[in-house]
PDB file of C-alpha atoms in Angstrom:
ATOM      1  CA  MET A   1       0.000   0.000   0.000  1.00 35.00           C
ATOM      2  CA  SER A   2       1.436   3.348  -1.025  1.00 33.00           C
ATOM      3  CA  GLY A   3       0.754   6.371   1.129  1.00 34.00           C
ATOM      4  CA  ALA A   4       1.996   8.762   3.761  1.00 33.00           C
ATOM      5  CA  ALA A   5       3.583   7.425   6.924  1.00 31.00           C
ATOM      6  CA  VAL A   6       1.657   7.857  10.133  1.00 30.00           C
ATOM      7  CA  GLY A   7       2.319  11.229  11.675  1.00 33.00           C
ATOM      8  CA  THR A   8       3.790  12.889   8.581  1.00 34.00           C
ATOM      9  CA  GLU A   9       2.338  15.830   6.747  1.00 38.00           C
ATOM     10  CA  SER A  10       2.646  14.348   3.261  1.00 37.00           C
ATOM     11  CA  VAL A  11      -0.508  13.422   1.363  1.00 40.00           C
ATOM     12  CA  VAL A  12      -1.016  10.269  -0.649  1.00 40.00           C
ATOM     13  CA  GLU A  13      -0.408  10.690  -4.360  1.00 40.00           C
ATOM     14  CA  PRO A  14      -3.509   9.387  -6.129  1.00 40.00           C
ATOM     15  CA  ALA A  15      -3.147   6.569  -8.598  1.00 42.00           C
ATOM     16  CA  GLU A  16      -3.447   7.376 -12.284  1.00 40.00           C
ATOM     17  CA  ARG A  17      -7.034   8.196 -13.011  1.00 40.00           C
ATOM     18  CA  SER A  18      -8.938   5.734 -15.152  1.00 40.00           C
ATOM     19  CA  ASP A  19     -11.418   7.521 -17.379  1.00 41.00           C
ATOM     20  CA  THR A  20     -12.382   4.225 -18.976  1.00 41.00           C
ATOM     21  CA  ALA A  21     -13.580   2.595 -15.757  1.00 42.00           C
ATOM     22  CA  PRO A  22     -17.215   1.558 -16.151  1.00 43.00           C
ATOM     23  CA  ARG A  23     -19.698   3.730 -14.302  1.00 41.00           C
ATOM     24  CA  PRO A  24     -22.238   2.015 -12.076  1.00 41.00           C
ATOM     25  CA  GLN A  25     -25.899   2.438 -12.827  1.00 42.00           C
ATOM     26  CA  THR A  26     -27.274   5.409 -10.910  1.00 40.00           C
ATOM     27  CA  ASP A  27     -30.982   5.045 -11.639  1.00 44.00           C
ATOM     28  CA  VAL A  28     -31.515   2.337  -9.038  1.00 38.00           C
ATOM     29  CA  GLN A  29     -33.041   3.913  -5.960  1.00 43.00           C
ATOM     30  CA  PRO A  30     -33.451   2.076  -2.643  1.00 40.00           C
ATOM     31  CA  PRO A  31     -37.063   1.489  -1.697  1.00 37.00           C
ATOM     32  CA  GLU A  32     -38.517   3.476   1.157  1.00 39.00           C
ATOM     33  CA  ARG A  33     -39.998   0.351   2.668  1.00 34.00           C
ATOM     34  CA  LEU A  34     -38.941  -3.170   1.934  1.00 34.00           C
ATOM     35  CA  ILE A  35     -39.637  -6.510   3.507  1.00 32.00           C
ATOM     36  CA  VAL A  36     -36.455  -8.560   3.782  1.00 34.00           C
ATOM     37  CA  PRO A  37     -36.708 -11.855   5.656  1.00 36.00           C
ATOM     38  CA  ALA A  38     -34.013 -12.562   8.188  1.00 37.00           C
ATOM     39  CA  PRO A  39     -31.652 -15.289   6.943  1.00 36.00           C
ATOM     40  CA  CYS A  40     -31.975 -18.685   8.591  1.00 34.00           C
ATOM     41  CA  ALA A  41     -29.669 -19.212  11.530  1.00 31.00           C
ATOM     42  CA  ASP A  42     -27.816 -22.095   9.850  1.00 31.00           C
ATOM     43  CA  ARG A  43     -26.828 -19.842   6.942  1.00 30.00           C
ATOM     44  CA  PHE A  44     -24.652 -17.807   9.254  1.00 29.00           C
ATOM     45  CA  VAL A  45     -22.628 -20.876  10.172  1.00 28.00           C
ATOM     46  CA  THR A  46     -20.880 -20.753   6.807  1.00 29.00           C
ATOM     47  CA  SER A  47     -21.184 -16.953   6.383  1.00 37.00           C
ATOM     48  CA  VAL A  48     -18.468 -16.216   8.881  1.00 39.00           C
ATOM     49  CA  ALA A  49     -16.994 -12.755   9.285  1.00 40.00           C
ATOM     50  CA  PRO A  50     -13.573 -12.147   7.684  1.00 44.00           C
ATOM     51  CA  GLY A  51     -10.406 -12.308   9.751  1.00 49.00           C
ATOM     52  CA  GLU A  52      -9.864  -8.563   9.329  1.00 61.00           C
ATOM     53  CA  PRO A  53     -12.798  -6.119   9.310  1.00 60.00           C
ATOM     54  CA  TRP A  54     -13.582  -4.273   6.047  1.00 65.00           C
ATOM     55  CA  THR A  55     -11.096  -6.336   3.996  1.00 69.00           C
ATOM     56  CA  ASP A  56     -13.180  -8.886   2.075  1.00 73.00           C
ATOM     57  CA  ASP A  57     -16.640  -8.451   3.536  1.00 89.00           C
ATOM     58  CA  PRO A  58     -19.861  -7.600   1.656  1.00 94.00           C
ATOM     59  CA  TYR A  59     -19.143  -3.870   1.938  1.00 94.00           C
ATOM     60  CA  ALA A  60     -15.828  -4.236   0.102  1.00 94.00           C
ATOM     61  CA  GLN A  61     -17.414  -6.466  -2.517  1.00 93.00           C
ATOM     62  CA  ALA A  62     -20.236  -3.970  -3.107  1.00 95.00           C
ATOM     63  CA  LEU A  63     -17.785  -1.090  -3.576  1.00 95.00           C
ATOM     64  CA  ARG A  64     -15.772  -3.095  -6.072  1.00 94.00           C
ATOM     65  CA  ALA A  65     -18.932  -3.863  -8.028  1.00 94.00           C
ATOM     66  CA  GLY A  66     -20.381  -0.375  -7.582  1.00 96.00           C
ATOM     67  CA  ARG A  67     -23.791  -1.684  -6.563  1.00 95.00           C
ATOM     68  CA  GLY A  68     -25.814  -3.452  -3.850  1.00 96.00           C
ATOM     69  CA  PRO A  69     -28.084  -4.598  -2.447  1.00 96.00           C
ATOM     70  CA  LEU A  70     -26.426  -4.002   0.895  1.00 96.00           C
ATOM     71  CA  TYR A  71     -27.861  -3.423   4.375  1.00 95.00           C
ATOM     72  CA  LEU A  72     -27.042  -2.448   7.925  1.00 93.00           C
ATOM     73  CA  ARG A  73     -28.506  -4.963  10.369  1.00 93.00           C
ATOM     74  CA  SER A  74     -29.097  -3.867  13.954  1.00 92.00           C
ATOM     75  CA  LEU A  75     -27.992  -6.633  16.332  1.00 91.00           C
ATOM     76  CA  GLY A  76     -29.408  -5.376  19.612  1.00 81.00           C
ATOM     77  CA  PRO A  77     -32.959  -5.408  20.971  1.00 79.00           C
ATOM     78  CA  LEU A  78     -35.193  -3.044  19.019  1.00 74.00           C
ATOM     79  CA  THR A  79     -37.643  -0.568  20.437  1.00 73.00           C
ATOM     80  CA  PRO A  80     -41.069  -0.286  18.759  1.00 73.00           C
ATOM     81  CA  GLY A  81     -40.765   1.436  15.392  1.00 69.00           C
ATOM     82  CA  GLU A  82     -37.038   0.780  14.933  1.00 74.00           C
ATOM     83  CA  ALA A  83     -35.948  -0.957  11.753  1.00 77.00           C
ATOM     84  CA  GLU A  84     -33.853  -4.120  11.872  1.00 87.00           C
ATOM     85  CA  LEU A  85     -32.478  -3.579   8.356  1.00 91.00           C
ATOM     86  CA  LEU A  86     -31.419  -0.313   6.725  1.00 92.00           C
ATOM     87  CA  PRO A  87     -30.701  -0.352   2.973  1.00 95.00           C
ATOM     88  CA  LEU A  88     -27.402   1.312   2.040  1.00 96.00           C
ATOM     89  CA  GLU A  89     -27.196   3.563  -1.015  1.00 96.00           C
ATOM     90  CA  VAL A  90     -24.178   1.974  -2.685  1.00 97.00           C
ATOM     91  CA  GLU A  91     -25.176   3.060  -6.203  1.00 97.00           C
ATOM     92  CA  ARG A  92     -25.433   6.714  -5.156  1.00 97.00           C
ATOM     93  CA  TRP A  93     -22.104   6.634  -3.316  1.00 97.00           C
ATOM     94  CA  CYS A  94     -20.387   5.160  -6.384  1.00 97.00           C
ATOM     95  CA  ALA A  95     -21.972   7.612  -8.841  1.00 97.00           C
ATOM     96  CA  ALA A  96     -21.048  11.197  -9.691  1.00 97.00           C
ATOM     97  CA  PRO A  97     -22.062  13.840  -7.106  1.00 98.00           C
ATOM     98  CA  ASP A  98     -25.761  14.692  -7.198  1.00 97.00           C
ATOM     99  CA  ALA A  99     -27.449  18.061  -6.576  1.00 97.00           C
ATOM    100  CA  ALA A 100     -27.212  17.738  -2.790  1.00 98.00           C
ATOM    101  CA  ASP A 101     -23.523  16.848  -3.009  1.00 98.00           C
ATOM    102  CA  THR A 102     -22.860  19.782  -5.329  1.00 97.00           C
ATOM    103  CA  GLU A 103     -24.363  22.185  -2.776  1.00 97.00           C
ATOM    104  CA  VAL A 104     -21.963  20.789  -0.164  1.00 98.00           C
ATOM    105  CA  LEU A 105     -18.969  20.981  -2.516  1.00 98.00           C
ATOM    106  CA  GLY A 106     -19.674  24.656  -3.131  1.00 97.00           C
ATOM    107  CA  ARG A 107     -19.320  25.373   0.601  1.00 98.00           C
ATOM    108  CA  CYS A 108     -15.890  23.721   0.902  1.00 98.00           C
ATOM    109  CA  THR A 109     -12.793  25.780   1.633  1.00 96.00           C
ATOM    110  CA  GLY A 110      -9.540  23.886   1.278  1.00 96.00           C
ATOM    111  CA  PRO A 111      -7.818  21.928   2.432  1.00 98.00           C
ATOM    112  CA  VAL A 112     -10.712  19.472   2.838  1.00 98.00           C
ATOM    113  CA  LEU A 113     -10.793  16.244   4.862  1.00 98.00           C
ATOM    114  CA  ASP A 114     -13.557  13.771   3.942  1.00 98.00           C
ATOM    115  CA  VAL A 115     -14.131  11.491   6.954  1.00 98.00           C
ATOM    116  CA  GLY A 116     -15.396   8.070   5.867  1.00 97.00           C
ATOM    117  CA  CYS A 117     -14.893   8.994   2.236  1.00 98.00           C
ATOM    118  CA  GLY A 118     -16.221   5.686   0.896  1.00 97.00           C
ATOM    119  CA  PRO A 119     -15.692   5.294  -2.861  1.00 97.00           C
ATOM    120  CA  GLY A 120     -14.501   8.899  -3.011  1.00 98.00           C
ATOM    121  CA  ARG A 121     -16.968  10.769  -5.187  1.00 98.00           C
ATOM    122  CA  LEU A 122     -16.533  14.010  -3.199  1.00 98.00           C
ATOM    123  CA  VAL A 123     -12.747  13.807  -2.886  1.00 98.00           C
ATOM    124  CA  ALA A 124     -12.434  13.203  -6.631  1.00 98.00           C
ATOM    125  CA  ALA A 125     -14.819  16.062  -7.433  1.00 98.00           C
ATOM    126  CA  LEU A 126     -12.843  18.456  -5.234  1.00 98.00           C
ATOM    127  CA  ALA A 127      -9.591  17.360  -6.874  1.00 98.00           C
ATOM    128  CA  ALA A 128     -11.139  18.084 -10.291  1.00 97.00           C
ATOM    129  CA  ARG A 129     -11.933  21.616  -9.054  1.00 97.00           C
ATOM    130  CA  GLY A 130      -8.336  22.105  -7.949  1.00 97.00           C
ATOM    131  CA  VAL A 131      -9.182  21.950  -4.231  1.00 98.00           C
ATOM    132  CA  THR A 132      -6.728  20.089  -1.982  1.00 98.00           C
ATOM    133  CA  ALA A 133      -8.674  17.186  -0.459  1.00 98.00           C
ATOM    134  CA  LEU A 134      -7.927  13.951   1.357  1.00 98.00           C
ATOM    135  CA  GLY A 135     -10.266  11.075   2.140  1.00 98.00           C
ATOM    136  CA  VAL A 136      -9.845   8.751   5.110  1.00 98.00           C
ATOM    137  CA  ASP A 137     -11.612   5.420   5.412  1.00 97.00           C
ATOM    138  CA  VAL A 138     -11.031   2.115   7.202  1.00 95.00           C
ATOM    139  CA  SER A 139     -11.986   0.114   4.110  1.00 95.00           C
ATOM    140  CA  PRO A 140      -9.174  -0.826   1.691  1.00 95.00           C
ATOM    141  CA  ALA A 141     -11.731  -1.122  -1.121  1.00 96.00           C
ATOM    142  CA  ALA A 142     -12.958   2.435  -0.444  1.00 97.00           C
ATOM    143  CA  VAL A 143      -9.428   3.837  -0.465  1.00 97.00           C
ATOM    144  CA  ALA A 144      -8.553   1.960  -3.654  1.00 97.00           C
ATOM    145  CA  ARG A 145     -11.650   3.182  -5.479  1.00 97.00           C
ATOM    146  CA  THR A 146     -11.073   6.781  -4.346  1.00 98.00           C
ATOM    147  CA  ARG A 147      -7.530   6.723  -5.728  1.00 98.00           C
ATOM    148  CA  ARG A 148      -8.654   5.034  -8.932  1.00 97.00           C
ATOM    149  CA  HIS A 149     -11.060   7.899  -9.602  1.00 96.00           C
ATOM    150  CA  GLY A 150      -8.492  10.643  -9.056  1.00 96.00           C
ATOM    151  CA  GLY A 151      -8.723  11.364  -5.326  1.00 98.00           C
ATOM    152  CA  ALA A 152      -6.134  11.104  -2.541  1.00 98.00           C
ATOM    153  CA  ALA A 153      -7.014   8.770   0.337  1.00 98.00           C
ATOM    154  CA  LEU A 154      -5.563   7.088   3.414  1.00 98.00           C
ATOM    155  CA  ARG A 155      -6.691   3.876   5.039  1.00 97.00           C
ATOM    156  CA  ARG A 156      -7.052   5.162   8.565  1.00 96.00           C
ATOM    157  CA  SER A 157      -9.579   5.773  11.321  1.00 96.00           C
ATOM    158  CA  VAL A 158     -10.504   9.370  12.048  1.00 97.00           C
ATOM    159  CA  PHE A 159      -9.394   8.690  15.630  1.00 97.00           C
ATOM    160  CA  ASP A 160      -5.864   7.824  14.467  1.00 96.00           C
ATOM    161  CA  ARG A 161      -3.218  10.484  13.934  1.00 97.00           C
ATOM    162  CA  LEU A 162      -3.850  12.267  10.626  1.00 98.00           C
ATOM    163  CA  PRO A 163      -1.965  14.735   8.420  1.00 97.00           C
ATOM    164  CA  ARG A 164      -2.559  18.482   8.969  1.00 97.00           C
ATOM    165  CA  GLU A 165      -4.118  18.056  12.418  1.00 98.00           C
ATOM    166  CA  GLY A 166      -5.518  21.408  13.517  1.00 97.00           C
ATOM    167  CA  ARG A 167      -5.044  22.917  10.043  1.00 98.00           C
ATOM    168  CA  TRP A 168      -7.914  21.612   7.883  1.00 98.00           C
ATOM    169  CA  GLY A 169     -10.190  24.268   6.424  1.00 98.00           C
ATOM    170  CA  THR A 170     -13.233  21.997   5.976  1.00 98.00           C
ATOM    171  CA  VAL A 171     -14.204  18.561   7.264  1.00 98.00           C
ATOM    172  CA  LEU A 172     -16.939  16.572   5.517  1.00 98.00           C
ATOM    173  CA  LEU A 173     -19.138  14.140   7.466  1.00 98.00           C
ATOM    174  CA  MET A 174     -21.559  12.856   4.850  1.00 98.00           C
ATOM    175  CA  ASP A 175     -23.842   9.890   4.148  1.00 97.00           C
ATOM    176  CA  GLY A 176     -24.570   9.055   7.774  1.00 94.00           C
ATOM    177  CA  ASN A 177     -20.953   9.172   8.937  1.00 97.00           C
ATOM    178  CA  VAL A 178     -21.955  11.111  12.050  1.00 97.00           C
ATOM    179  CA  GLY A 179     -22.567   7.566  13.305  1.00 97.00           C
ATOM    180  CA  ILE A 180     -18.867   6.605  13.199  1.00 97.00           C
ATOM    181  CA  GLY A 181     -17.806   5.107  16.529  1.00 96.00           C
ATOM    182  CA  GLY A 182     -21.325   5.116  17.948  1.00 97.00           C
ATOM    183  CA  ASP A 183     -20.703   8.316  19.954  1.00 97.00           C
ATOM    184  CA  PRO A 184     -21.515  11.530  18.024  1.00 98.00           C
ATOM    185  CA  ALA A 185     -20.243  13.815  20.806  1.00 98.00           C
ATOM    186  CA  ALA A 186     -16.839  12.080  20.867  1.00 98.00           C
ATOM    187  CA  LEU A 187     -16.642  12.264  17.066  1.00 98.00           C
ATOM    188  CA  LEU A 188     -17.547  15.969  16.981  1.00 98.00           C
ATOM    189  CA  THR A 189     -14.930  16.688  19.647  1.00 98.00           C
ATOM    190  CA  ARG A 190     -12.301  14.895  17.556  1.00 98.00           C
ATOM    191  CA  LEU A 191     -13.279  16.828  14.418  1.00 98.00           C
ATOM    192  CA  ARG A 192     -12.905  20.149  16.252  1.00 97.00           C
ATOM    193  CA  ASP A 193      -9.288  19.231  16.940  1.00 97.00           C
ATOM    194  CA  LEU A 194      -8.679  18.507  13.257  1.00 98.00           C
ATOM    195  CA  LEU A 195      -9.963  21.880  12.009  1.00 98.00           C
ATOM    196  CA  ARG A 196      -8.135  25.188  12.200  1.00 98.00           C
ATOM    197  CA  PRO A 197      -9.824  27.902  14.274  1.00 97.00           C
ATOM    198  CA  GLY A 198     -12.782  29.169  12.266  1.00 97.00           C
ATOM    199  CA  GLY A 199     -12.790  26.037  10.108  1.00 98.00           C
ATOM    200  CA  ARG A 200     -16.094  24.509   9.059  1.00 98.00           C
ATOM    201  CA  LEU A 201     -17.727  21.117   9.415  1.00 98.00           C
ATOM    202  CA  LEU A 202     -20.327  20.130   6.814  1.00 98.00           C
ATOM    203  CA  ALA A 203     -22.375  17.321   8.355  1.00 98.00           C
ATOM    204  CA  GLU A 204     -25.320  15.319   7.045  1.00 98.00           C
ATOM    205  CA  ALA A 205     -28.024  14.276   9.496  1.00 98.00           C
ATOM    206  CA  ALA A 206     -30.286  11.246   9.238  1.00 96.00           C
ATOM    207  CA  ASP A 207     -33.506  11.893   7.327  1.00 91.00           C
ATOM    208  CA  GLU A 208     -35.577  10.958  10.398  1.00 92.00           C
ATOM    209  CA  ASP A 209     -35.758  12.597  13.821  1.00 93.00           C
ATOM    210  CA  VAL A 210     -33.783   9.826  15.521  1.00 94.00           C
ATOM    211  CA  ASP A 211     -31.062   9.556  18.154  1.00 95.00           C
ATOM    212  CA  GLN A 212     -29.972   5.917  18.322  1.00 93.00           C
ATOM    213  CA  ARG A 213     -26.872   4.081  19.575  1.00 94.00           C
ATOM    214  CA  LEU A 214     -26.557   0.726  17.848  1.00 93.00           C
ATOM    215  CA  THR A 215     -24.406  -2.316  17.295  1.00 94.00           C
ATOM    216  CA  VAL A 216     -24.639  -3.190  13.622  1.00 94.00           C
ATOM    217  CA  ARG A 217     -23.028  -5.185  10.856  1.00 94.00           C
ATOM    218  CA  VAL A 218     -23.008  -4.829   7.073  1.00 95.00           C
ATOM    219  CA  GLU A 219     -24.915  -7.621   5.345  1.00 94.00           C
ATOM    220  CA  ASP A 220     -25.804  -8.522   1.766  1.00 94.00           C
ATOM    221  CA  ALA A 221     -29.001 -10.034   0.389  1.00 93.00           C
ATOM    222  CA  HIS A 222     -27.651 -13.583   0.906  1.00 92.00           C
ATOM    223  CA  GLY A 223     -26.897 -13.196   4.598  1.00 90.00           C
ATOM    224  CA  ARG A 224     -23.129 -12.807   4.180  1.00 92.00           C
ATOM    225  CA  HIS A 225     -21.889 -10.239   6.665  1.00 92.00           C
ATOM    226  CA  GLY A 226     -18.933  -8.484   8.221  1.00 92.00           C
ATOM    227  CA  ARG A 227     -17.979  -7.996  11.844  1.00 93.00           C
ATOM    228  CA  PRO A 228     -20.214  -6.039  14.266  1.00 93.00           C
ATOM    229  CA  PHE A 229     -19.275  -2.457  15.079  1.00 94.00           C
ATOM    230  CA  PRO A 230     -20.783   0.437  17.091  1.00 95.00           C
ATOM    231  CA  TRP A 231     -22.863   2.941  15.136  1.00 96.00           C
ATOM    232  CA  ALA A 232     -25.278   5.820  15.707  1.00 96.00           C
ATOM    233  CA  ARG A 233     -28.194   7.296  13.792  1.00 96.00           C
ATOM    234  CA  VAL A 234     -28.635  10.994  14.492  1.00 97.00           C
ATOM    235  CA  GLY A 235     -31.290  13.291  13.062  1.00 97.00           C
ATOM    236  CA  THR A 236     -31.045  17.077  12.840  1.00 97.00           C
ATOM    237  CA  THR A 237     -32.377  17.767  16.350  1.00 97.00           C
ATOM    238  CA  ALA A 238     -29.960  15.336  18.010  1.00 98.00           C
ATOM    239  CA  LEU A 239     -27.046  16.532  15.859  1.00 98.00           C
ATOM    240  CA  LEU A 240     -27.700  20.147  16.863  1.00 98.00           C
ATOM    241  CA  ARG A 241     -27.775  19.082  20.522  1.00 97.00           C
ATOM    242  CA  ALA A 242     -24.466  17.212  20.184  1.00 98.00           C
ATOM    243  CA  ALA A 243     -22.883  20.139  18.321  1.00 98.00           C
ATOM    244  CA  ASP A 244     -23.934  22.584  21.021  1.00 97.00           C
ATOM    245  CA  SER A 245     -22.560  20.380  23.791  1.00 97.00           C
ATOM    246  CA  THR A 246     -19.171  20.139  22.052  1.00 97.00           C
ATOM    247  CA  GLY A 247     -18.734  23.848  21.360  1.00 97.00           C
ATOM    248  CA  TRP A 248     -19.625  24.262  17.692  1.00 98.00           C
ATOM    249  CA  ILE A 249     -21.217  27.368  16.168  1.00 98.00           C
ATOM    250  CA  LEU A 250     -24.140  26.785  13.807  1.00 98.00           C
ATOM    251  CA  THR A 251     -23.818  28.891  10.634  1.00 97.00           C
ATOM    252  CA  GLY A 252     -26.035  27.080   8.146  1.00 97.00           C
ATOM    253  CA  ARG A 253     -28.854  24.583   7.818  1.00 97.00           C
ATOM    254  CA  TRP A 254     -30.528  23.307   4.639  1.00 97.00           C
ATOM    255  CA  SER A 255     -32.159  20.324   2.925  1.00 97.00           C
ATOM    256  CA  VAL A 256     -32.106  18.949  -0.603  1.00 97.00           C
ATOM    257  CA  GLY A 257     -34.840  16.380  -1.163  1.00 94.00           C
ATOM    258  CA  ARG A 258     -34.730  13.909   1.733  1.00 94.00           C
ATOM    259  CA  ARG A 259     -31.192  14.877   2.740  1.00 97.00           C
ATOM    260  CA  SER A 260     -30.541  17.374   5.566  1.00 97.00           C
ATOM    261  CA  PHE A 261     -27.297  19.200   6.331  1.00 98.00           C
ATOM    262  CA  LEU A 262     -25.692  21.469   8.920  1.00 98.00           C
ATOM    263  CA  GLU A 263     -22.762  23.845   8.563  1.00 98.00           C
ATOM    264  CA  LEU A 264     -20.861  24.212  11.824  1.00 98.00           C
ATOM    265  CA  HIS A 265     -17.788  26.281  12.627  1.00 98.00           C
ATOM    266  CA  ARG A 266     -15.039  25.799  15.152  1.00 98.00           C
ATOM    267  CA  PRO A 267     -14.806  28.972  17.295  1.00 96.00           C
ATOM    268  CA  THR A 268     -11.911  31.240  16.383  1.00 92.00           C
ATOM    269  CA  SER A 269     -11.046  31.504  20.077  1.00 79.00           C
ATOM    270  CA  GLU A 270     -11.961  29.782  23.313  1.00 62.00           C
ATOM    271  CA  ARG A 271     -13.963  32.862  24.323  1.00 64.00           C
ATOM    272  CA  GLN A 272     -16.270  32.568  21.348  1.00 60.00           C
ATOM    273  CA  GLU A 273     -19.392  30.784  22.538  1.00 53.00           C
ATOM    274  CA  PRO A 274     -21.865  28.917  20.291  1.00 51.00           C
ATOM    275  CA  ASP A 275     -24.731  31.324  21.070  1.00 49.00           C
ATOM    276  CA  ALA A 276     -26.168  30.926  17.593  1.00 41.00           C
ATOM    277  CA  ALA A 277     -26.722  27.217  18.103  1.00 39.00           C
ATOM    278  CA  ARG A 278     -28.261  27.696  21.555  1.00 40.00           C
ATOM    279  CA  ASP A 279     -30.559  30.507  20.473  1.00 40.00           C
ATOM    280  CA  GLY A 280     -31.667  28.791  17.285  1.00 39.00           C
ATOM    281  CA  HIS A 281     -30.254  31.663  15.196  1.00 36.00           C
ATOM    282  CA  VAL A 282     -28.451  30.790  11.980  1.00 35.00           C
ATOM    283  CA  ALA A 283     -25.798  33.253  10.916  1.00 35.00           C
ATOM    284  CA  PRO A 284     -25.211  33.614   7.164  1.00 33.00           C
ATOM    285  CA  PRO A 285     -22.421  31.367   5.898  1.00 35.00           C
ATOM    286  CA  ASP A 286     -19.202  33.098   4.945  1.00 36.00           C
ATOM    287  CA  HIS A 287     -18.924  31.260   1.637  1.00 34.00           C
ATOM    288  CA  THR A 288     -21.372  31.187  -1.244  1.00 31.00           C
ATOM    289  CA  PRO A 289     -21.256  28.274  -3.702  1.00 33.00           C
ATOM    290  CA  THR A 290     -19.514  29.323  -6.884  1.00 30.00           C
ATOM    291  CA  THR A 291     -21.530  29.020 -10.049  1.00 29.00           C
ATOM    292  CA  GLY A 292     -20.191  27.294 -13.121  1.00 30.00           C
ATOM    293  CA  GLU A 293     -18.007  24.860 -11.170  1.00 30.00           C
ATOM    294  CA  GLY A 294     -19.987  21.670 -11.505  1.00 29.00           C
ATOM    295  CA  PRO A 295     -18.191  18.492 -10.449  1.00 27.00           C
ATOM    296  CA  GLN A 296     -16.456  16.648 -13.260  1.00 24.00           C
ATOM    297  CA  VAL A 297     -16.014  13.165 -11.824  1.00 25.00           C
ATOM    298  CA  ASN A 298     -17.468  10.666  -9.880  1.00 27.00           C
ATOM    299  CA  GLY A 299     -19.582   8.297   0.279  1.00 33.00           C
ATOM    300  CA  PRO A 300     -17.508   2.861   5.513  1.00 48.00           C
ATOM    301  CA  SER A 301     -18.326   5.382   4.598  1.00 51.00           C
ATOM    302  CA  GLY A 302     -21.780   6.588   4.413  1.00 52.00           C
ATOM    303  CA  LEU A 303     -24.182   4.343   6.173  1.00 52.00           C
ATOM    304  CA  HIS A 304     -27.522   6.136   6.229  1.00 44.00           C
ATOM    305  CA  GLY A 305     -30.140   4.058   4.489  1.00 42.00           C
ATOM    306  CA  HIS A 306     -33.895   4.337   4.644  1.00 37.00           C
ATOM    307  CA  ARG A 307     -36.133   2.514   7.079  1.00 35.00           C
ATOM    308  CA  VAL A 308     -36.981  -1.068   6.306  1.00 33.00           C
ATOM    309  CA  ARG A 309     -39.827  -2.861   7.972  1.00 29.00           C
TER     310      ARG A 309
END
């Protein structure tokens, strides 16, 4: 694996971009409600988890193929109304940025760190715009696909030491990645340390008003699955609460279709308090998306999904 050594400030050189790589179909949309029977218990006897998480599990296989179906299965007891399976939007993550993504890209000020970059559509789009960007993901398949499509990426957890700590201009937390680690407050605290003072976090909330702490695994339609890991599902209300408790300043809030986003800023000094978030006031963002800069190329990574009953 080529890449920067841990603790250095160098950034991975992306592999040569392949413009001939086949594009996945993007017209397949996950159903809002779907009945998926739980696999029989004896099927899991042979569908053992891989020796190393994220290496050759169904998530890696789906990213290599550019399509699902793929699900998150909740392994703990469910409260009434909670879904056991959540479909994952693999086709969208592997496609070119859509309208909601383009709105986010227009708010980015470099250098940009994409946490849980997945197959790298946003990192590659930023690179095509001439914006310095780096993706981090624990999945080797995600890192490989990001590099193949022209983006720079490291196989690393966001909680590991990263390049440019305290000097990133923008951090992206898209496609449900606010759930990374199962503790949104701990994740938001870590991201504050990665940004420079005044830097911005662009975070996507779940499309439901939820605040869940889960143990989940990634699973395909045949019952093959990876190892369990902690996760969280956080809607806008819960994300605002977590942001306020960890010292962020709310400067923007918007939706595109079913997808909802927040723009948060790290205070420029310790004396600057997040009054805007507490008072419900949204200050105008200090960056307006630039027109005429549409993305040119084709986000575990994003694990949102829609409810399945």
